[in-house]
Short mmCIF file of C-alpha atoms and ligand atoms in Angstrom, two decimals:
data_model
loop_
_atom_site.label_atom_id
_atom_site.label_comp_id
_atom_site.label_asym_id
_atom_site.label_seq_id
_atom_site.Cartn_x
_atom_site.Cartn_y
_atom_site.Cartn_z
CA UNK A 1 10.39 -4.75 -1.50
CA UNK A 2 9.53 -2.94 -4.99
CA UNK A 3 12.01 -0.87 -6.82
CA UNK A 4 10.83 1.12 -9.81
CA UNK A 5 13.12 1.21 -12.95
CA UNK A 6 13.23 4.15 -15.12
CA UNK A 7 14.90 4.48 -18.73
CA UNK A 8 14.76 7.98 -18.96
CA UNK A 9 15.20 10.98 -21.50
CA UNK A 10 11.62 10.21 -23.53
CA UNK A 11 9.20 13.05 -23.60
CA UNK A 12 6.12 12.75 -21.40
CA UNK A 13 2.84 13.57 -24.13
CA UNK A 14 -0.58 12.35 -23.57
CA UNK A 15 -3.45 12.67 -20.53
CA UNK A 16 -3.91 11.62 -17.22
CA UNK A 17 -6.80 11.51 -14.75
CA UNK A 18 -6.00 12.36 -10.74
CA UNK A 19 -7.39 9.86 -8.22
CA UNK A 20 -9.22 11.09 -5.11
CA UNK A 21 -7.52 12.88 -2.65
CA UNK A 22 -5.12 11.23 0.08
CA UNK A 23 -5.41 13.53 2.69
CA UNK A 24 -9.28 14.37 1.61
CA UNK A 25 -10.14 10.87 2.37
CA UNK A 26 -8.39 10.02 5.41
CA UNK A 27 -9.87 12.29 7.95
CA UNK A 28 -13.48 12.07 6.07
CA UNK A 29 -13.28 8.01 6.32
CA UNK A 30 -12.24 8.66 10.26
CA UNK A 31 -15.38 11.29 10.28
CA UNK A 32 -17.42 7.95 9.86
CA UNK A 33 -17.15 7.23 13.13
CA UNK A 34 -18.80 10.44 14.62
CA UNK A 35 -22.69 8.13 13.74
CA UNK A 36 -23.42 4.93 13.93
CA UNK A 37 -24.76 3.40 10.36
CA UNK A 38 -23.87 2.75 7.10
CA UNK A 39 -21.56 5.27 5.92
CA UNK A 40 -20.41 5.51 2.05
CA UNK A 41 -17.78 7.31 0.79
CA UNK A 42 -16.87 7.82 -2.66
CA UNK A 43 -13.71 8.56 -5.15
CA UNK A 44 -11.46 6.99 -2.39
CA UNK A 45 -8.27 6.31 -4.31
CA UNK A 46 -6.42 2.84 -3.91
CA UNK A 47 -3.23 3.58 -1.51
CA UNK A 48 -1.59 1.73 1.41
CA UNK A 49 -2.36 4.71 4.03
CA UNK A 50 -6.08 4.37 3.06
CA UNK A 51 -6.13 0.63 3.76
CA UNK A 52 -4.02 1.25 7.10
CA UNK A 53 -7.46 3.91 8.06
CA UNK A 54 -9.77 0.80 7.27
CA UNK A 55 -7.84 -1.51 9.46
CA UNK A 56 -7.40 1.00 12.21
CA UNK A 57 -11.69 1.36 12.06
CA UNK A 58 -12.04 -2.32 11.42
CA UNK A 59 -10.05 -2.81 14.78
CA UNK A 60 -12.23 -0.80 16.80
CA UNK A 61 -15.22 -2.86 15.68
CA UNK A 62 -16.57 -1.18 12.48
CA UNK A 63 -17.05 -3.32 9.02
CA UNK A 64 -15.13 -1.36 6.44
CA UNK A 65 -15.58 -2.68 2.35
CA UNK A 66 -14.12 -1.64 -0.68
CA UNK A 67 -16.38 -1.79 -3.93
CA UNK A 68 -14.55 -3.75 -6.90
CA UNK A 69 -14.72 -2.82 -10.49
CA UNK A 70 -16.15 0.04 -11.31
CA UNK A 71 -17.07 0.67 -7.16
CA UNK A 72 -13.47 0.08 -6.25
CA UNK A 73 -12.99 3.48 -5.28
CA UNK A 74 -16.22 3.55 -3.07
CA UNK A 75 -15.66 2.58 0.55
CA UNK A 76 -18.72 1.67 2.81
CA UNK A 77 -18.26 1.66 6.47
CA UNK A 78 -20.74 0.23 9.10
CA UNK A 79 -20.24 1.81 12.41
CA UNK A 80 -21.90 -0.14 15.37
CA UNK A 81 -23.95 0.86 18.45
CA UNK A 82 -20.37 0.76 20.27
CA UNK A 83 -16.89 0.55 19.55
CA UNK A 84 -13.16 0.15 20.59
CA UNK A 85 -12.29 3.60 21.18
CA UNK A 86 -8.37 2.94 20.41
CA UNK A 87 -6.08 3.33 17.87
CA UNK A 88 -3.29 0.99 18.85
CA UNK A 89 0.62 2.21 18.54
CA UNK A 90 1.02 -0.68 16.27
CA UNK A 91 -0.95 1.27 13.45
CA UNK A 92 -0.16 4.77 14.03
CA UNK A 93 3.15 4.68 13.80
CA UNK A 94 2.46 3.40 10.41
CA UNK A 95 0.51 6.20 9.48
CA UNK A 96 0.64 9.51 11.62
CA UNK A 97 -2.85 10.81 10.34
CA UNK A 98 -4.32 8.04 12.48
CA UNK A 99 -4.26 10.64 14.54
CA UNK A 100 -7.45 12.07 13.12
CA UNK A 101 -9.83 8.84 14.63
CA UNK A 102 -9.16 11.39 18.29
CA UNK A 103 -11.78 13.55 17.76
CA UNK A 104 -14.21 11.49 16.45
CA UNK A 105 -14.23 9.22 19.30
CA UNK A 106 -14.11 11.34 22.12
CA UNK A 107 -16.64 13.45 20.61
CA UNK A 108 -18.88 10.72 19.90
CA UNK A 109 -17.91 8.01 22.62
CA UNK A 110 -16.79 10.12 25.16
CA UNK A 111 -13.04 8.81 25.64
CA UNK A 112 -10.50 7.83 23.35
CA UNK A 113 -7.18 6.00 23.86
CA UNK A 114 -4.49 6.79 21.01
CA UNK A 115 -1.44 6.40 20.34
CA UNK A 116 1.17 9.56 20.41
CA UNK A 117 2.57 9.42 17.11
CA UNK A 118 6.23 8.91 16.71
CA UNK A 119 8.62 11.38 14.77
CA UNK A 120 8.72 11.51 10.91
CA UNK A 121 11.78 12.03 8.42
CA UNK A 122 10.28 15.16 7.25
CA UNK A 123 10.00 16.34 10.85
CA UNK A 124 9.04 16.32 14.94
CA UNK A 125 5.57 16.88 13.61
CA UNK A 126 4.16 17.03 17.45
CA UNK A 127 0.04 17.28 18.08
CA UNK A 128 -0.06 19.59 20.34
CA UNK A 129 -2.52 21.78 18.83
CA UNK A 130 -4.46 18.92 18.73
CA UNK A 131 -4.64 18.04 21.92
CA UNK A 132 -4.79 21.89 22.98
CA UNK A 133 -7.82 22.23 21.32
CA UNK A 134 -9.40 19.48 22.17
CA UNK A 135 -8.79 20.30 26.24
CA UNK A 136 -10.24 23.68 25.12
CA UNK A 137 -13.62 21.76 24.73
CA UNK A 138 -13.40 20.32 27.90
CA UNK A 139 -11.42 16.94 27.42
CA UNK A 140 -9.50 15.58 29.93
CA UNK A 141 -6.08 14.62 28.43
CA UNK A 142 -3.01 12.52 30.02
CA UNK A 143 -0.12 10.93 28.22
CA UNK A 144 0.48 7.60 29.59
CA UNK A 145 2.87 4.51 28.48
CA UNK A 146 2.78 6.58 24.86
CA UNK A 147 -0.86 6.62 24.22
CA UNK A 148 -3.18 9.72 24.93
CA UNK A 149 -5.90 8.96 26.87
CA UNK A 150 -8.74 11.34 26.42
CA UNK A 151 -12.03 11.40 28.25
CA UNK A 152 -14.78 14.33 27.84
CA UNK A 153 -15.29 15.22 31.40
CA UNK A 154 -18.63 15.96 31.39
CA UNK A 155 -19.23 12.93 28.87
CA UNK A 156 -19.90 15.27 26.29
CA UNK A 157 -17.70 18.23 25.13
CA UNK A 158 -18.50 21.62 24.93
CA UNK A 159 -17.83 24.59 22.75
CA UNK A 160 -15.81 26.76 23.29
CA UNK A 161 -12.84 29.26 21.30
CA UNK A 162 -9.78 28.06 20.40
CA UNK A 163 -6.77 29.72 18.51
CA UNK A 164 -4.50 27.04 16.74
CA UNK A 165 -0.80 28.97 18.13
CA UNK A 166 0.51 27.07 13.85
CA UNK A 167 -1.42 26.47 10.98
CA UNK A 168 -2.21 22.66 11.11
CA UNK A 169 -4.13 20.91 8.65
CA UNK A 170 -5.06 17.69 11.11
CA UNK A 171 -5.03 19.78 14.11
CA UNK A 172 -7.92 22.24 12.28
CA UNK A 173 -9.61 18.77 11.15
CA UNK A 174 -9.39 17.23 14.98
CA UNK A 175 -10.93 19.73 16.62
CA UNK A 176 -13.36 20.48 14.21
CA UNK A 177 -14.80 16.64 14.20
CA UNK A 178 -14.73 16.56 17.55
CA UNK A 179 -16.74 20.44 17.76
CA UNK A 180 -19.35 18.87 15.73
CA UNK A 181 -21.21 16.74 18.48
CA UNK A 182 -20.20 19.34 21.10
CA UNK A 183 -22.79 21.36 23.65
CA UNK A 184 -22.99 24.56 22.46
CA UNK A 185 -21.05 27.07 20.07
CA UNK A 186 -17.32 26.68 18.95
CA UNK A 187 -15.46 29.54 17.49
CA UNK A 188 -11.84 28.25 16.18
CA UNK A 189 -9.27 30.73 15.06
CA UNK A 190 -5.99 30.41 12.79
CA UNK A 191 -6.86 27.47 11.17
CA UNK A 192 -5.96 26.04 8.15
CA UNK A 193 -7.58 26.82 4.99
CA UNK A 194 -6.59 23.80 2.80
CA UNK A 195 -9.21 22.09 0.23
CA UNK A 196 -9.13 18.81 2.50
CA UNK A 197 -10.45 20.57 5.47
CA UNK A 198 -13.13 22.36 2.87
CA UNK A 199 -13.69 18.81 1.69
CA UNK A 200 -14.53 17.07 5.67
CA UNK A 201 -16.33 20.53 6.68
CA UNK A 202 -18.91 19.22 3.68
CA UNK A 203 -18.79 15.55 4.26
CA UNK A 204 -19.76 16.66 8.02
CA UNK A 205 -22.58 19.34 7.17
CA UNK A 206 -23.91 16.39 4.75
CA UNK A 207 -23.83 14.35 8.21
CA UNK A 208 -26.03 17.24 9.76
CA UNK A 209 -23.29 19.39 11.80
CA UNK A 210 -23.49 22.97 11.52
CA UNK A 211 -20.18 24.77 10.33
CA UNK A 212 -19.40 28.07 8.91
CA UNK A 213 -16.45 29.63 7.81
CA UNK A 214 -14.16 26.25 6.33
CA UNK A 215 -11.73 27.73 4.01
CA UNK A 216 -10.84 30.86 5.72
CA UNK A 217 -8.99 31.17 9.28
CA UNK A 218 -12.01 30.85 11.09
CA UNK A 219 -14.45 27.95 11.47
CA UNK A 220 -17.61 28.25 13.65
CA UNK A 221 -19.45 25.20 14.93
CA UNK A 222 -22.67 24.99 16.72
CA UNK A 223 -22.99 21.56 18.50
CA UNK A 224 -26.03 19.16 17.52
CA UNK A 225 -27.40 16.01 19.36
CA UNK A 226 -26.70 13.52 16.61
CA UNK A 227 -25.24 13.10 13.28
CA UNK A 228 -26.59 10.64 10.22
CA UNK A 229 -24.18 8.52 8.36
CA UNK A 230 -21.89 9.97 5.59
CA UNK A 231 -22.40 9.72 2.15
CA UNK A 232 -19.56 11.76 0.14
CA UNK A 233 -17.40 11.93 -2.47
CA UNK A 234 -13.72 12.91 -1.90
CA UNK A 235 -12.33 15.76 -3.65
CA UNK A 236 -9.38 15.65 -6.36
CA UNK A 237 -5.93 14.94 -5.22
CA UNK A 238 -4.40 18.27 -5.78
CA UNK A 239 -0.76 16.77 -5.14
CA UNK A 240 -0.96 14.16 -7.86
CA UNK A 241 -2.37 16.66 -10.18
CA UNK A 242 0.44 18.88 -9.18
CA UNK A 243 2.97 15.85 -9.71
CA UNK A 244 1.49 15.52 -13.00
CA UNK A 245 1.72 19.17 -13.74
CA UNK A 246 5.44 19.48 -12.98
CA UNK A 247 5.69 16.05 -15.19
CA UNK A 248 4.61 19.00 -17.96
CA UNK A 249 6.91 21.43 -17.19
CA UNK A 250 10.28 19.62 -18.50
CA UNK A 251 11.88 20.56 -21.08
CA UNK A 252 9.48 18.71 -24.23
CA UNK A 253 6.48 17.13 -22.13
CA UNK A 254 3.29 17.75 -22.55
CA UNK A 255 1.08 16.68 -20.04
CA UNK A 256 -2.70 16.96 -19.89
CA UNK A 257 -4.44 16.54 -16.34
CA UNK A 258 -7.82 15.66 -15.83
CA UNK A 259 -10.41 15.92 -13.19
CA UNK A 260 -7.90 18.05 -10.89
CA UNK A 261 -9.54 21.64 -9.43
CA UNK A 262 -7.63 24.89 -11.04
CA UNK A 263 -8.36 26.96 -8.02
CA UNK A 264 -6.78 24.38 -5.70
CA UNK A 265 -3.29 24.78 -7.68
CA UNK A 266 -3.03 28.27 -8.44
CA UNK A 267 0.35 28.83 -6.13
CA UNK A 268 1.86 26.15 -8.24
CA UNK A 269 0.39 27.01 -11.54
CA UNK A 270 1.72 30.29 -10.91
CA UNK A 271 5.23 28.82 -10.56
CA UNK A 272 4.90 26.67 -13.79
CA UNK A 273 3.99 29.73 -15.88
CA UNK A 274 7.48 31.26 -14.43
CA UNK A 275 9.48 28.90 -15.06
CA UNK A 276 8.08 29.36 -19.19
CA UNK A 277 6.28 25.97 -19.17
CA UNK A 278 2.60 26.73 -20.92
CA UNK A 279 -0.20 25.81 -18.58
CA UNK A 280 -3.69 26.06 -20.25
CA UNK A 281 -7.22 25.33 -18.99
CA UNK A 282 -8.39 22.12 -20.76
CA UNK A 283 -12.57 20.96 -19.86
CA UNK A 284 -11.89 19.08 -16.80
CA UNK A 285 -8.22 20.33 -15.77
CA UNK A 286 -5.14 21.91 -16.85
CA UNK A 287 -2.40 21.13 -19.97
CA UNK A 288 1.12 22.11 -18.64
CA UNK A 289 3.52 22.29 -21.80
CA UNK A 290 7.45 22.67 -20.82
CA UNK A 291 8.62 24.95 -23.64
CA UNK A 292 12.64 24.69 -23.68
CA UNK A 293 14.54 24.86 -20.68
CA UNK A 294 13.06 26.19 -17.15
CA UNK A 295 13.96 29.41 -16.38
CA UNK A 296 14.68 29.52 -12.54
CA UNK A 297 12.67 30.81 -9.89
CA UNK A 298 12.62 31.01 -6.09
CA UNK A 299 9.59 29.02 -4.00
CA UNK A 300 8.61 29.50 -0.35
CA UNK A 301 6.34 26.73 0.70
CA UNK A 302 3.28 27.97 3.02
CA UNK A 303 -0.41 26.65 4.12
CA UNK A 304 -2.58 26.74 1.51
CA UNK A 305 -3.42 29.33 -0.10
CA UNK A 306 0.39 29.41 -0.11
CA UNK A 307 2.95 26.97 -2.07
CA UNK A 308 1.98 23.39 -1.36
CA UNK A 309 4.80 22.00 1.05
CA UNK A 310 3.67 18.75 -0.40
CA UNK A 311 5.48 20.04 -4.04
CA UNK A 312 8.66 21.33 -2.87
CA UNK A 313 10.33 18.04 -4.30
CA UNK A 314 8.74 17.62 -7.14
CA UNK A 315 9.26 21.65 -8.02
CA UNK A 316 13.19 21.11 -6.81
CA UNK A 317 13.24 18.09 -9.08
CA UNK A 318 12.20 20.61 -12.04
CA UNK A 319 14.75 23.10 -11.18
CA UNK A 320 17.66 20.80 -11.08
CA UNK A 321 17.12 21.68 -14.77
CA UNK A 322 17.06 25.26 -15.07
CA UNK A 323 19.12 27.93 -16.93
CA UNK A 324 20.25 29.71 -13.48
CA UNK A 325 19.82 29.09 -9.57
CA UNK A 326 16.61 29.06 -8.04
CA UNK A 327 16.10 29.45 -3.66
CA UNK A 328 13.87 27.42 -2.34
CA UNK A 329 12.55 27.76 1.53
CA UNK A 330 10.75 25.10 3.10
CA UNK A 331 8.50 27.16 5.54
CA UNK A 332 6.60 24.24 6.95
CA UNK A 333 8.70 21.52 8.08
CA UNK A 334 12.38 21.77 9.22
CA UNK A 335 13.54 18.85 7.34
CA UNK A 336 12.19 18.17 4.48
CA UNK A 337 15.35 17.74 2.06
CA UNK A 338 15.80 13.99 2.69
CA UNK A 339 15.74 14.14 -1.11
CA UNK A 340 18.62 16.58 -2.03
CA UNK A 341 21.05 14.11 -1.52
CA UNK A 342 19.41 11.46 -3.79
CA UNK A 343 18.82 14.43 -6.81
CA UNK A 344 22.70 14.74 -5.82
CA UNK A 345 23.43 11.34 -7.02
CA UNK A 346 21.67 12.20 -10.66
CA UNK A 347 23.60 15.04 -11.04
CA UNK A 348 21.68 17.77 -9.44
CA UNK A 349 24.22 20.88 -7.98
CA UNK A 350 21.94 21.96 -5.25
CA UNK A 351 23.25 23.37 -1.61
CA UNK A 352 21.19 23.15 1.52
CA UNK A 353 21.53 26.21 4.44
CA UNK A 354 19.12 25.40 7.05
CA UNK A 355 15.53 26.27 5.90
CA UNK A 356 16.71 26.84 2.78
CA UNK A 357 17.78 25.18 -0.48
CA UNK A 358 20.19 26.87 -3.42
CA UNK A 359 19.57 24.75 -6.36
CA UNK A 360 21.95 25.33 -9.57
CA UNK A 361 20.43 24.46 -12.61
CA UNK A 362 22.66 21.50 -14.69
CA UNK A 363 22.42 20.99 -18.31
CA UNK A 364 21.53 18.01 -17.94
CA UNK A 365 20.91 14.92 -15.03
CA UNK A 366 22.39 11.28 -15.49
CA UNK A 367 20.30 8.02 -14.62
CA UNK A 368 21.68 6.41 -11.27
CA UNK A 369 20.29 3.98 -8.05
CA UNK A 370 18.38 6.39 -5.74
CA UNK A 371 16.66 6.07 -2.59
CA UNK A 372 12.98 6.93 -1.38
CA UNK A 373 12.95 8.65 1.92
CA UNK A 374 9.43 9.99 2.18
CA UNK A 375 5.81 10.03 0.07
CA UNK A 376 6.76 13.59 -2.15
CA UNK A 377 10.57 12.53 -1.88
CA UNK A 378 10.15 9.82 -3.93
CA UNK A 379 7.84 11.40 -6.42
CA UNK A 380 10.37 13.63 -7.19
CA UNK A 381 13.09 11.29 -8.00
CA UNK A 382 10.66 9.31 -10.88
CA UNK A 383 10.64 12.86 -12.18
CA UNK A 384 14.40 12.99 -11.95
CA UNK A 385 14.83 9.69 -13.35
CA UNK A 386 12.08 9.89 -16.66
CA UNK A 387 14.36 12.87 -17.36
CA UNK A 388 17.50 12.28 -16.76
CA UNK A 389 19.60 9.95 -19.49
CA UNK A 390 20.29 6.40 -19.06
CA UNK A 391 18.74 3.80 -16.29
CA UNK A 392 17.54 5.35 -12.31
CA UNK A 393 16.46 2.93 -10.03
CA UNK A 394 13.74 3.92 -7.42
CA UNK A 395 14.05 1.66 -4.33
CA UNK A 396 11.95 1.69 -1.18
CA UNK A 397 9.25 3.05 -3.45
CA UNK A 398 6.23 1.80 -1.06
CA UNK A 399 6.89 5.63 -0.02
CA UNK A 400 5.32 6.04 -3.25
CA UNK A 401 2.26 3.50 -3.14
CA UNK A 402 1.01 5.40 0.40
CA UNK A 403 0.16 8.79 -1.50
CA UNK A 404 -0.13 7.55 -5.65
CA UNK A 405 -2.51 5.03 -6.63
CA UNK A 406 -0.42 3.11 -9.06
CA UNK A 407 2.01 6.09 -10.47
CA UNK A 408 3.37 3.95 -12.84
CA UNK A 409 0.47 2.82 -14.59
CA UNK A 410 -0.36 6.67 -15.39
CA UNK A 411 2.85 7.83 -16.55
CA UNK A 412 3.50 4.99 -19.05
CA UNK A 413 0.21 6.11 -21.60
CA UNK A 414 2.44 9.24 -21.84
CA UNK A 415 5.45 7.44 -23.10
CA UNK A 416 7.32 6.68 -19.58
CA UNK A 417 9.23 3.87 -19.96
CA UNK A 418 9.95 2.44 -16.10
CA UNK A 419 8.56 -0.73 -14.43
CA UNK A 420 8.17 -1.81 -11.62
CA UNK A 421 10.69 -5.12 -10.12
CA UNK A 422 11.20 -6.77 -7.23
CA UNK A 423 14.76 -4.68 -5.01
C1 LIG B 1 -0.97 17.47 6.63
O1 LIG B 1 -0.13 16.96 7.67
C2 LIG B 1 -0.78 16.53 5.44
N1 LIG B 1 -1.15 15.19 5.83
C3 LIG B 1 0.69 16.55 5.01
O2 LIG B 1 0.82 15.75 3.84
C4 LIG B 1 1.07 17.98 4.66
O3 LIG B 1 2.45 18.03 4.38
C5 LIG B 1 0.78 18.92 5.85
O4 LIG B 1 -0.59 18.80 6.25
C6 LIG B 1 1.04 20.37 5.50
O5 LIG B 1 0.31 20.76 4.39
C7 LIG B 1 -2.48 14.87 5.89
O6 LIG B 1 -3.37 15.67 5.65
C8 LIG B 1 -2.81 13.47 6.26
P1 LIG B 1 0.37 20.14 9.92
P2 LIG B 1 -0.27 17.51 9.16
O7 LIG B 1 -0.21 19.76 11.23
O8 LIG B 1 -1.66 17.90 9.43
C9 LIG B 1 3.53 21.72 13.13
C10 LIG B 1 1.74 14.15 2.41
O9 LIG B 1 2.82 14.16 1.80
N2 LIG B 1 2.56 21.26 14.16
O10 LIG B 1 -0.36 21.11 9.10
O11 LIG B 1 0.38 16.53 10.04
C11 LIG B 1 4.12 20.56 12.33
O12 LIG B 1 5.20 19.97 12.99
C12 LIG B 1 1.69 14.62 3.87
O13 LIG B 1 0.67 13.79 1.91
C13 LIG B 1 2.82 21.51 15.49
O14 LIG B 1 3.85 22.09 15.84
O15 LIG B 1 0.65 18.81 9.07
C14 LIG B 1 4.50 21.25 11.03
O16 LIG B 1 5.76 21.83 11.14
C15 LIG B 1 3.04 14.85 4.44
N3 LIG B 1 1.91 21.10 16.40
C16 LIG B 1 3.41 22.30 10.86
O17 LIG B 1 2.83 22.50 12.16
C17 LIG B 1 0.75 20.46 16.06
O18 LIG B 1 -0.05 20.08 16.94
C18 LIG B 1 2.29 21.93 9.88
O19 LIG B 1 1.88 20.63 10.18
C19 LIG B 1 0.51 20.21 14.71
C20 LIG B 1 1.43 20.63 13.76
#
């Protein structure tokens, strides 16, 4: 197991380029399997939860390759005539979002088995929705020895309208897939608006499905026959760029961010500029300068357009800094502050009520061992640790290598000084 070792307290200057989007590329890799063919997808970044989606298609009988070289972020995928229509527990309680092969497959084969995913440190994080929805177009659902096993009772779904009772980002993309090869119209209401559903909407309309309306709260989906194989290129990963932006904001960085999309980081970039950091357009992305020390602020996480529940660390990790005390409300999951305790150990004065999270700015943090409890927990803590004084230790940081294609390598061009050793 890796640990990541950080001699903090140099200022972060210089560039960095954002990978393709995690959660972008997950469910539009899955979408693959909605048409038989050679499928191609494009600006997939490099990260363990990526290879754990090509394994999970490569066990249901599709032949899943990764470019090298200048192609190693292109993924082709060759769907058969017919496939395993399971995604075994074995792999899904590796990576929840396996969760997003449901659809697909009963949409496109008629039945699915898959396996309930298990709980999560941030949360319960049940599927529900999913499975409400996709009972709303006419599959047949029953929970047995932990797997759902779905079957479209007619052998093909049918539209129908749904309202999502939460905002879910999967649940939206589920039921949306699996609308796609449906009879007839769907009309789905309250869903989520995020850039990665945005993102699969267009791989699938490139595919030949008819949708409307991805982006806003409602999607509407006429049903066609067939689909062609995908050919797509994932969108930016917001949440790195956003990593990268924070990176910006402390006190003396200056951090330049390419190839990320302004409009998908507005709630955050809205934050940055309160807190006094400088955050300019640059061609290609956004410059985030941390003039001095942050002043605090207060940050409620929401869906998208709302604060990105996906920061909340990495913002906390910024205010551990400020000149005053700054509330922040996690809005989306109920327990997502696995990494108070760990900012604790550098020095952070921060006190948790429930939902909500008082953190007191400290002059300054000291360098110490931490643990990685989650993907955005342990992003925050290399930001703690680059600016805190002395040596922090990252360990169980293959958190980190699921949702950041090789961190380390982009934050060491800016001055960074941490590598990465065996625990
Ligand atoms: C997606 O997870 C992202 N993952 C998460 O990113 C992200 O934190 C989350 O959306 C919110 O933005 C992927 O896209 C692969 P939700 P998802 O369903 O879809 C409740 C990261 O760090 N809920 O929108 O699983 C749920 O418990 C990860 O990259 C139900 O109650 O999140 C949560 O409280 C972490 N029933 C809330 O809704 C359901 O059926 C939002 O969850 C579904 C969700």
């Amino acid at each position: 197991m890796d640990k990541i070792v950080i001699e903090g307290g140099v200022p972060l200057r210089g560039g960095a380029t954002v990978s393709g989007a995690k959660n972008a590329a997950l469910p539009v890799v899955a979408s693959a399997l909605l048409a038989e063919g050679e499928h191609v997808v494009r600006n997939v970044p490099e990260l363990a939860d990526v290879r754990t989606m090509d394994r999970l298609l490569s066990a249901m009988g599709c032949e899943v390759a990764r470019g090298s070289g200048a192609d190693r972020h292109v993924l082709s995928i060759r769907v058969p005539r017919s496939v395993k229509p399971e995604a075994p527990y074995e792999m899904v309680k590796t990576m929840r979002a396996s969760v997003v092969v449901l659809g697909p497959l009963v949409a496109r084969w008629g039945r699915a088995r898959v396996s309930l995913p298990g709980g999560c440190a941030i949360g319960a994080r049940p599927i529900d929705q999913h499975l409400k929805g996709l009972s709303a177009l006419g599959a047949d659902l029953s929970l047995e020895h932990g797997y759902v096993e779905a079957r479209a009772l007619r052998g093909r779904l049918r539209g129908a309208t749904f309202v999502f009772d939460g905002v879910t980002v999967t649940g939206t993309e589920n039921v949306m897939m699996a609308a796609v090869l449906a009879e007839g119209t769907t009309v789905l209401g309250n869903c989520a608006r995020e850039p990665e559903v945005v993102d699969l909407a267009e791989a699938l309309v490139a595919m030949g499905a008819r949708i409307r309306g991805a982006g806003t709260q409602e999607i509407t989906i006429e049903g066609v026959e067939r689909l062609r194989p995908l050919s797509h290129a994932v969108i930016a990963d917001r949440i790195e760029a956003g990593t990268l932006l924070v990176a910006g904001a402390f006190p003396g960085n200056d951090v330049a961010v390419q190839g990320c999309v302004p409009a998908h980081l507005e709630a955050l970039v809205e934050k940055l500029r309160l807190v006094g950091a400088r955050v300019e357009p640059i061609p290609g992305g956004l410059r985030v300068v941390g003039d001095g020390r942050p002043r605090p602020v207060d940050v409620r996480t929401a869906p998208f357009p709302g604060f990105a529940t996906d920061m909340q660390a990495q913002m906390m990790a910024l205010l551990t800094l400020a000149d005053g005390s700054s509330v922040l409300t996690e809005t989306v999951f109920e327990n997502r502050y696995m990494h108070v305790l760990e900012l604790k150990r550098l020095g952070a004065d921060i006190t948790v009520d429930g939902r909500a999270a008082v953190v007191k700015g400290v002059p300054a943090l000291s360098g110490a061992p931490v643990m990685a409890s989650d993907l955005r927990a342990s992003a925050a803590l290399v930001l703690a640790g680059l600016a805190a004084s002395g040596t922090t230790e990252v360990h169980r940081v293959y958190h980190l290598d699921r949702g950041y294609e090789r961190l380390e390598e982009k934050l060491a061009p800016l001055g960074a000084r941490l590598r990465r050793t065996r625990a």
